[in-house]
Amino acid sequence: MLTAEGCPKTMLSIRDALEAVEGRWKLLILFALAQSPKRFKQLAKEVPGITDKTLSKELKSLESNKLVQRNVYDTFPPTVQYSITAHGKSLEKVIEELHYWGLAHRREIMGK
Amino acid sequence: MLTAEGCPKTMLSIRDALEAVEGRWKLLILFALAQSPKRFKQLAKEVPGITDKTLSKELKSLESNKLVQRNVYDTFPPTVQYSITAHGKSLEKVIEELHYWGLAHRREIMGK
């Protein structure tokens, strides 16, 4: 990748991937949903510090990226639950690589 | 990672990694330097659209993250060259994973 032929052709896909995980909240929401599907209020509790407005916006963005699914159940009143999709779970490997590199990066920067 | 135990402990390292590659320019600069060490003006030419001011700022940030090295050669006038570090090259695997997931993401979103 980081070689003579790696250049801008590959940038679009990399940008797509970065966009899907960027920002303060997306990964935290995915972490919370990876444990189990959740209702909006549960989710708001498990992602510390997030406002309802932001959570709603982020869920819509995750939904449009097919990382999260919004399920409406036919109860009275209707129940809405959010769950992580198979595509959302496929982020696993990316997140793992980011995690390991991030650890190595800390060691490098802090000179340990 | 995306499981019950994956949660916020790992977020710091992931954030570190995202920060190191985020934005419009950092990866493009690293791609250019991965091919060969370059002087500032060469680099400015090979990263289309970047201003001198932004390139200078980004190089400082990459330097402080030990991804890029600034070498001053004892010539008259002194020559300055930028090169990618071993640590910078270690981003390879992260970038590759981002690339492959980004490709899969395009297919998923575009329904192909």
Coordinates of N, CA, C and O in Angstrom, one line a residue, chain A residues 1-18 20-25 27-28 30-32 34-35 64-67 84 87-106 108-111, chain B residues 1-18 20-25 27-28 30-32 34-35 64-67 84 87-106 108-111:
Chain A
M1 N 0.9 -1.2 0.0 CA 0.0 0.0 0.0 C 0.9 1.3 0.0 O 0.8 2.1 -0.9
L2 N 1.8 1.3 1.0 CA 2.6 2.5 1.1 C 3.9 2.3 0.2 O 5.0 2.4 0.6
T3 N 3.6 2.0 -1.1 CA 4.7 1.8 -2.0 C 4.4 2.6 -3.3 O 3.3 3.2 -3.4
A4 N 5.3 2.4 -4.2 CA 5.2 3.2 -5.4 C 3.8 3.2 -6.1 O 3.3 4.2 -6.5
E5 N 3.1 2.0 -6.0 CA 1.8 2.0 -6.7 C 0.6 2.2 -5.8 O -0.5 2.2 -6.3
G6 N 0.9 2.5 -4.6 CA -0.2 2.6 -3.6 C -1.2 3.8 -3.8 O -2.3 3.8 -3.3
C7 N -0.7 4.8 -4.4 CA -1.2 6.2 -4.4 C -2.7 6.4 -4.5 O -3.5 5.6 -4.1
P8 N -3.1 7.6 -5.1 CA -4.5 8.1 -4.9 C -5.6 7.2 -5.4 O -6.7 7.4 -4.9
K9 N -5.4 6.2 -6.2 CA -6.5 5.3 -6.6 C -7.2 4.7 -5.4 O -8.4 4.5 -5.4
T10 N -6.3 4.4 -4.4 CA -6.9 3.7 -3.2 C -7.5 4.6 -2.2 O -8.0 4.2 -1.2
M11 N -7.3 5.9 -2.4 CA -7.7 6.9 -1.4 C -9.2 6.9 -1.2 O -9.6 7.2 0.0
L12 N -10.0 6.7 -2.2 CA -11.5 6.8 -2.0 C -11.9 5.8 -1.0 O -12.7 6.1 -0.1
S13 N -11.5 4.5 -1.2 CA -11.9 3.5 -0.3 C -11.4 3.7 1.2 O -12.2 3.5 2.1
I14 N -10.2 4.3 1.3 CA -9.7 4.6 2.6 C -10.5 5.7 3.3 O -10.9 5.6 4.4
R15 N -10.8 6.7 2.5 CA -11.7 7.8 3.0 C -13.1 7.3 3.4 O -13.6 7.7 4.4
D16 N -13.6 6.4 2.6 CA -14.9 5.8 3.0 C -14.9 5.2 4.3 O -15.8 5.3 5.2
A17 N -13.8 4.4 4.5 CA -13.7 3.6 5.8 C -13.5 4.6 6.9 O -14.1 4.4 8.0
L18 N -12.6 5.6 6.7 CA -12.4 6.5 7.8 C -13.7 7.3 8.2 O -14.0 7.4 9.4
A20 N -16.7 6.3 8.0 CA -17.6 5.4 8.7 C -17.3 5.3 10.2 O -18.2 5.0 11.0
V21 N -16.1 5.5 10.6 CA -15.7 5.3 12.0 C -15.3 6.6 12.7 O -15.1 6.6 13.9
E22 N -15.2 7.7 11.9 CA -14.7 8.9 12.5 C -15.6 9.5 13.5 O -16.8 9.2 13.6
G23 N -15.1 10.4 14.3 CA -15.9 11.2 15.2 C -15.8 10.5 16.6 O -15.3 9.5 16.8
R24 N -16.4 11.2 17.5 CA -16.4 10.8 18.9 C -17.3 9.7 19.3 O -17.1 9.0 20.2
W25 N -18.4 9.4 18.5 CA -19.4 8.6 19.0 C -19.6 7.3 18.2 O -20.1 6.3 18.8
L27 N -18.0 4.7 17.1 CA -17.5 3.4 17.6 C -18.1 3.1 18.9 O -18.4 1.9 19.2
L28 N -18.3 4.1 19.8 CA -18.9 3.8 21.1 C -20.3 3.2 20.9 O -20.7 2.3 21.6
L30 N -21.4 1.6 18.2 CA -21.2 0.2 17.7 C -20.8 -0.8 18.8 O -21.3 -1.9 18.9
F31 N -19.9 -0.3 19.7 CA -19.5 -1.2 20.8 C -20.7 -1.6 21.6 O -20.9 -2.7 22.0
A32 N -21.5 -0.5 21.9 CA -22.7 -0.8 22.8 C -23.7 -1.8 22.1 O -24.2 -2.7 22.7
A34 N -22.9 -4.0 19.8 CA -22.3 -5.3 19.6 C -22.6 -6.2 20.7 O -22.7 -7.5 20.5
Q35 N -22.9 -5.7 21.9 CA -23.2 -6.5 23.0 C -24.6 -7.1 22.9 O -24.8 -8.3 23.2
S64 N -27.7 4.8 7.5 CA -27.6 5.0 6.1 C -26.3 4.4 5.6 O -26.2 4.1 4.4
N65 N -25.3 4.1 6.5 CA -24.1 3.4 6.1 C -24.3 1.9 6.3 O -23.3 1.1 6.2
K66 N -25.5 1.4 6.6 CA -25.9 0.0 6.8 C -25.0 -0.7 7.9 O -24.8 -1.9 7.9
L67 N -24.6 0.1 8.9 CA -23.8 -0.5 10.0 C -24.7 -0.8 11.1 O -24.5 -1.7 11.9
I84 N -26.7 -4.0 15.6 CA -25.6 -3.9 14.7 C -25.8 -4.9 13.5 O -26.3 -6.0 13.7
H87 N -22.7 -6.2 8.4 CA -21.7 -5.3 7.8 C -21.0 -4.5 8.9 O -19.8 -4.2 8.8
G88 N -21.8 -4.0 9.9 CA -21.2 -3.3 11.0 C -20.2 -4.2 11.7 O -19.1 -3.7 12.1
K89 N -20.5 -5.5 11.9 CA -19.6 -6.4 12.6 C -18.3 -6.6 11.8 O -17.3 -6.9 12.3
S90 N -18.4 -6.4 10.4 CA -17.3 -6.6 9.6 C -16.2 -5.5 9.8 O -15.1 -5.6 9.3
L91 N -16.6 -4.5 10.6 CA -15.6 -3.5 10.9 C -14.5 -4.0 11.9 O -13.5 -3.4 12.1
E92 N -14.9 -5.1 12.5 CA -14.0 -5.7 13.6 C -12.5 -5.7 13.3 O -11.7 -5.2 14.1
K93 N -12.2 -6.2 12.1 CA -10.8 -6.3 11.7 C -10.1 -4.9 11.6 O -9.0 -4.7 12.0
V94 N -10.8 -4.0 11.0 CA -10.3 -2.6 10.9 C -10.0 -2.0 12.3 O -9.0 -1.5 12.6
I95 N -11.0 -2.2 13.2 CA -10.9 -1.6 14.5 C -9.8 -2.3 15.2 O -9.0 -1.6 16.0
E96 N -9.6 -3.6 15.0 CA -8.5 -4.3 15.7 C -7.1 -3.7 15.2 O -6.3 -3.5 16.0
E97 N -7.0 -3.6 13.9 CA -5.7 -3.0 13.4 C -5.5 -1.6 13.9 O -4.4 -1.3 14.3
L98 N -6.5 -0.8 14.0 CA -6.4 0.5 14.5 C -5.9 0.5 16.0 O -5.1 1.2 16.4
H99 N -6.6 -0.4 16.7 CA -6.2 -0.6 18.1 C -4.8 -1.0 18.3 O -4.0 -0.4 19.1
Y100 N -4.3 -2.0 17.6 CA -2.9 -2.5 17.8 C -1.9 -1.4 17.3 O -0.9 -1.2 18.0
W101 N -2.2 -0.8 16.2 CA -1.3 0.3 15.8 C -1.3 1.4 16.8 O -0.2 2.0 17.1
G102 N -2.5 1.8 17.3 CA -2.6 2.9 18.3 C -1.7 2.6 19.5 O -1.1 3.5 20.1
L103 N -1.7 1.3 19.9 CA -0.9 0.9 21.1 C 0.6 1.1 20.8 O 1.3 1.7 21.6
A104 N 1.0 0.6 19.6 CA 2.4 0.7 19.2 C 2.8 2.2 19.1 O 3.9 2.6 19.5
H105 N 1.8 3.0 18.6 CA 2.0 4.4 18.4 C 2.3 5.1 19.8 O 3.2 5.9 19.9
R106 N 1.5 4.7 20.8 CA 1.7 5.3 22.1 C 3.1 5.0 22.6 O 3.8 5.8 23.2
E108 N 5.7 4.3 20.9 CA 6.7 5.0 20.1 C 6.8 6.5 20.5 O 7.9 7.0 20.8
I109 N 5.7 7.1 20.7 CA 5.6 8.5 21.0 C 6.1 8.8 22.5 O 6.8 9.8 22.7
M110 N 5.7 7.9 23.4 CA 6.1 8.1 24.7 C 7.5 7.5 25.0 O 8.0 7.5 26.2
G111 N 8.1 7.0 24.0 CA 9.5 6.5 24.1 C 9.7 5.3 25.0 O 10.8 5.2 25.6
Chain B
M1 N -13.0 -7.7 19.5 CA -13.1 -6.2 19.7 C -14.5 -5.8 19.8 O -14.9 -5.2 20.8
L2 N -15.3 -6.0 18.8 CA -16.7 -5.7 18.9 C -17.5 -6.7 19.6 O -18.5 -7.2 19.2
T3 N -17.1 -6.9 20.9 CA -17.8 -7.9 21.7 C -18.0 -7.3 23.1 O -17.5 -6.2 23.3
A4 N -18.5 -8.1 23.9 CA -18.9 -7.6 25.3 C -17.7 -6.9 26.0 O -17.9 -5.9 26.6
E5 N -16.5 -7.4 25.8 CA -15.4 -6.8 26.5 C -14.6 -5.7 25.8 O -13.6 -5.2 26.2
G6 N -15.1 -5.5 24.5 CA -14.3 -4.6 23.7 C -14.3 -3.1 24.1 O -13.4 -2.4 23.7
C7 N -15.2 -2.7 24.9 CA -15.6 -1.3 25.1 C -14.5 -0.3 25.4 O -13.4 -0.4 24.9
P8 N -14.8 0.8 26.1 CA -14.0 2.0 26.1 C -12.5 1.9 26.5 O -11.8 2.8 26.1
K9 N -12.1 0.8 27.1 CA -10.6 0.7 27.4 C -9.8 0.8 26.1 O -8.7 1.4 26.1
T10 N -10.3 0.3 25.1 CA -9.6 0.2 23.8 C -9.7 1.5 23.0 O -9.1 1.7 22.0
M11 N -10.6 2.4 23.5 CA -10.9 3.6 22.6 C -9.8 4.5 22.5 O -9.6 5.1 21.4
L12 N -8.9 4.6 23.5 CA -7.8 5.6 23.4 C -6.9 5.2 22.3 O -6.5 6.1 21.5
S13 N -6.5 4.0 22.2 CA -5.6 3.5 21.2 C -6.2 3.7 19.8 O -5.5 4.1 18.8
I14 N -7.5 3.4 19.7 CA -8.2 3.6 18.4 C -8.2 5.1 18.0 O -8.0 5.4 16.8
R15 N -8.5 5.9 19.0 CA -8.5 7.3 18.7 C -7.1 7.9 18.3 O -7.0 8.7 17.3
D16 N -6.1 7.4 18.9 CA -4.7 7.8 18.5 C -4.5 7.4 17.1 O -3.9 8.2 16.3
A17 N -4.9 6.2 16.7 CA -4.6 5.7 15.4 C -5.4 6.6 14.3 O -4.8 7.0 13.3
L18 N -6.7 6.8 14.7 CA -7.5 7.6 13.7 C -6.9 9.0 13.6 O -6.8 9.5 12.4
A20 N -3.9 10.0 13.7 CA -2.7 10.0 13.0 C -2.9 9.9 11.5 O -2.0 10.4 10.7
V21 N -4.0 9.5 11.0 CA -4.3 9.3 9.6 C -5.4 10.2 9.1 O -5.7 10.3 7.9
E22 N -6.1 10.9 10.0 CA -7.3 11.6 9.7 C -7.0 12.9 8.8 O -5.9 13.3 8.8
G23 N -8.0 13.4 8.2 CA -7.9 14.6 7.4 C -7.6 14.3 6.0 O -7.4 13.2 5.6
R24 N -7.6 15.4 5.2 CA -7.4 15.3 3.8 C -6.0 14.9 3.3 O -5.9 14.4 2.2
W25 N -5.0 15.3 4.1 CA -3.7 15.3 3.5 C -2.7 14.3 4.0 O -1.8 13.9 3.3
L27 N -2.4 11.1 4.7 CA -2.1 9.9 3.9 C -1.5 10.2 2.6 O -0.6 9.5 2.1
L28 N -2.0 11.2 1.9 CA -1.4 11.6 0.6 C 0.1 12.0 0.8 O 0.9 11.6 -0.1
L30 N 2.1 10.9 3.2 CA 2.8 9.6 3.5 C 3.0 8.8 2.2 O 4.1 8.2 2.0
F31 N 1.9 8.7 1.4 CA 2.1 8.0 0.1 C 3.2 8.6 -0.7 O 4.0 7.8 -1.3
A32 N 3.3 9.9 -0.8 CA 4.3 10.5 -1.6 C 5.7 10.2 -1.1 O 6.6 9.9 -1.8
A34 N 6.5 7.7 0.8 CA 6.8 6.2 0.8 C 7.6 5.9 -0.5 O 8.4 4.9 -0.5
Q35 N 7.4 6.6 -1.6 CA 8.1 6.4 -2.8 C 9.6 6.7 -2.7 O 10.4 6.0 -3.1
S64 N 5.9 15.3 14.6 CA 5.7 15.2 16.0 C 5.1 13.8 16.4 O 5.2 13.3 17.5
N65 N 4.4 13.2 15.4 CA 3.9 11.8 15.6 C 5.0 10.8 15.1 O 4.6 9.6 15.1
K66 N 6.2 11.2 14.8 CA 7.3 10.3 14.4 C 6.9 9.5 13.2 O 7.5 8.4 13.0
L67 N 6.1 10.0 12.3 CA 5.7 9.3 11.1 C 6.6 9.8 10.0 O 6.9 9.0 9.0
I84 N 9.8 9.2 5.1 CA 8.9 8.4 6.0 C 9.8 7.6 7.0 O 10.8 7.1 6.6
H87 N 8.3 3.8 11.6 CA 7.0 3.9 12.3 C 5.9 4.3 11.3 O 4.8 3.8 11.4
G88 N 6.3 5.3 10.5 CA 5.3 5.7 9.4 C 4.9 4.5 8.5 O 3.8 4.3 8.2
K89 N 6.0 3.7 8.2 CA 5.7 2.6 7.3 C 4.9 1.5 8.0 O 4.2 0.7 7.3
S90 N 4.9 1.5 9.3 CA 4.2 0.5 10.1 C 2.7 0.7 10.0 O 1.8 -0.1 10.4
L91 N 2.3 1.9 9.4 CA 0.9 2.2 9.2 C 0.3 1.3 8.1 O -0.9 1.2 7.9
E92 N 1.2 0.7 7.3 CA 0.8 -0.1 6.1 C -0.4 -1.0 6.3 O -1.4 -0.9 5.6
K93 N -0.3 -1.8 7.4 CA -1.4 -2.8 7.6 C -2.7 -2.1 7.9 O -3.8 -2.6 7.5
V94 N -2.7 -1.0 8.7 CA -3.9 -0.3 9.1 C -4.5 0.2 7.8 O -5.7 0.1 7.5
I95 N -3.7 0.8 7.0 CA -4.2 1.4 5.7 C -4.8 0.4 4.8 O -5.8 0.6 4.2
E96 N -4.1 -0.8 4.8 CA -4.6 -1.9 4.0 C -6.0 -2.3 4.4 O -6.9 -2.5 3.6
E97 N -6.1 -2.5 5.7 CA -7.4 -2.9 6.3 C -8.5 -1.9 6.0 O -9.6 -2.2 5.6
L98 N -8.1 -0.6 6.1 CA -9.1 0.5 5.8 C -9.5 0.4 4.3 O -10.7 0.5 4.0
H99 N -8.5 0.2 3.5 CA -8.7 0.1 2.1 C -9.7 -1.1 1.7 O -10.7 -0.9 1.0
Y100 N -9.4 -2.3 2.2 CA -10.3 -3.4 1.9 C -11.7 -3.2 2.4 O -12.7 -3.6 1.8
W101 N -11.8 -2.8 3.7 CA -13.1 -2.6 4.2 C -13.9 -1.5 3.5 O -15.0 -1.6 3.2
G102 N -13.1 -0.4 3.1 CA -13.7 0.6 2.3 C -14.3 0.1 1.0 O -15.4 0.6 0.5
L103 N -13.6 -0.8 0.3 CA -14.1 -1.4 -0.9 C -15.3 -2.2 -0.7 O -16.3 -2.1 -1.4
A104 N -15.3 -3.0 0.4 CA -16.5 -3.8 0.7 C -17.7 -2.9 1.1 O -18.8 -3.2 0.7
H105 N -17.4 -1.8 1.7 CA -18.4 -0.8 2.1 C -19.1 -0.2 0.9 O -20.3 -0.1 0.8
R106 N -18.3 0.1 -0.1 CA -18.8 0.7 -1.3 C -19.8 -0.3 -2.0 O -20.9 0.0 -2.4
E108 N -21.4 -2.7 -0.5 CA -22.6 -2.9 0.4 C -23.5 -1.7 0.2 O -24.8 -1.9 0.0
I109 N -23.0 -0.5 0.2 CA -23.8 0.7 0.1 C -24.5 0.9 -1.3 O -25.6 1.3 -1.4
M110 N -23.7 0.5 -2.3 CA -24.2 0.7 -3.7 C -25.0 -0.5 -4.1 O -25.4 -0.6 -5.3
G111 N -25.1 -1.5 -3.2 CA -25.9 -2.7 -3.5 C -25.4 -3.6 -4.6 O -26.2 -4.2 -5.3

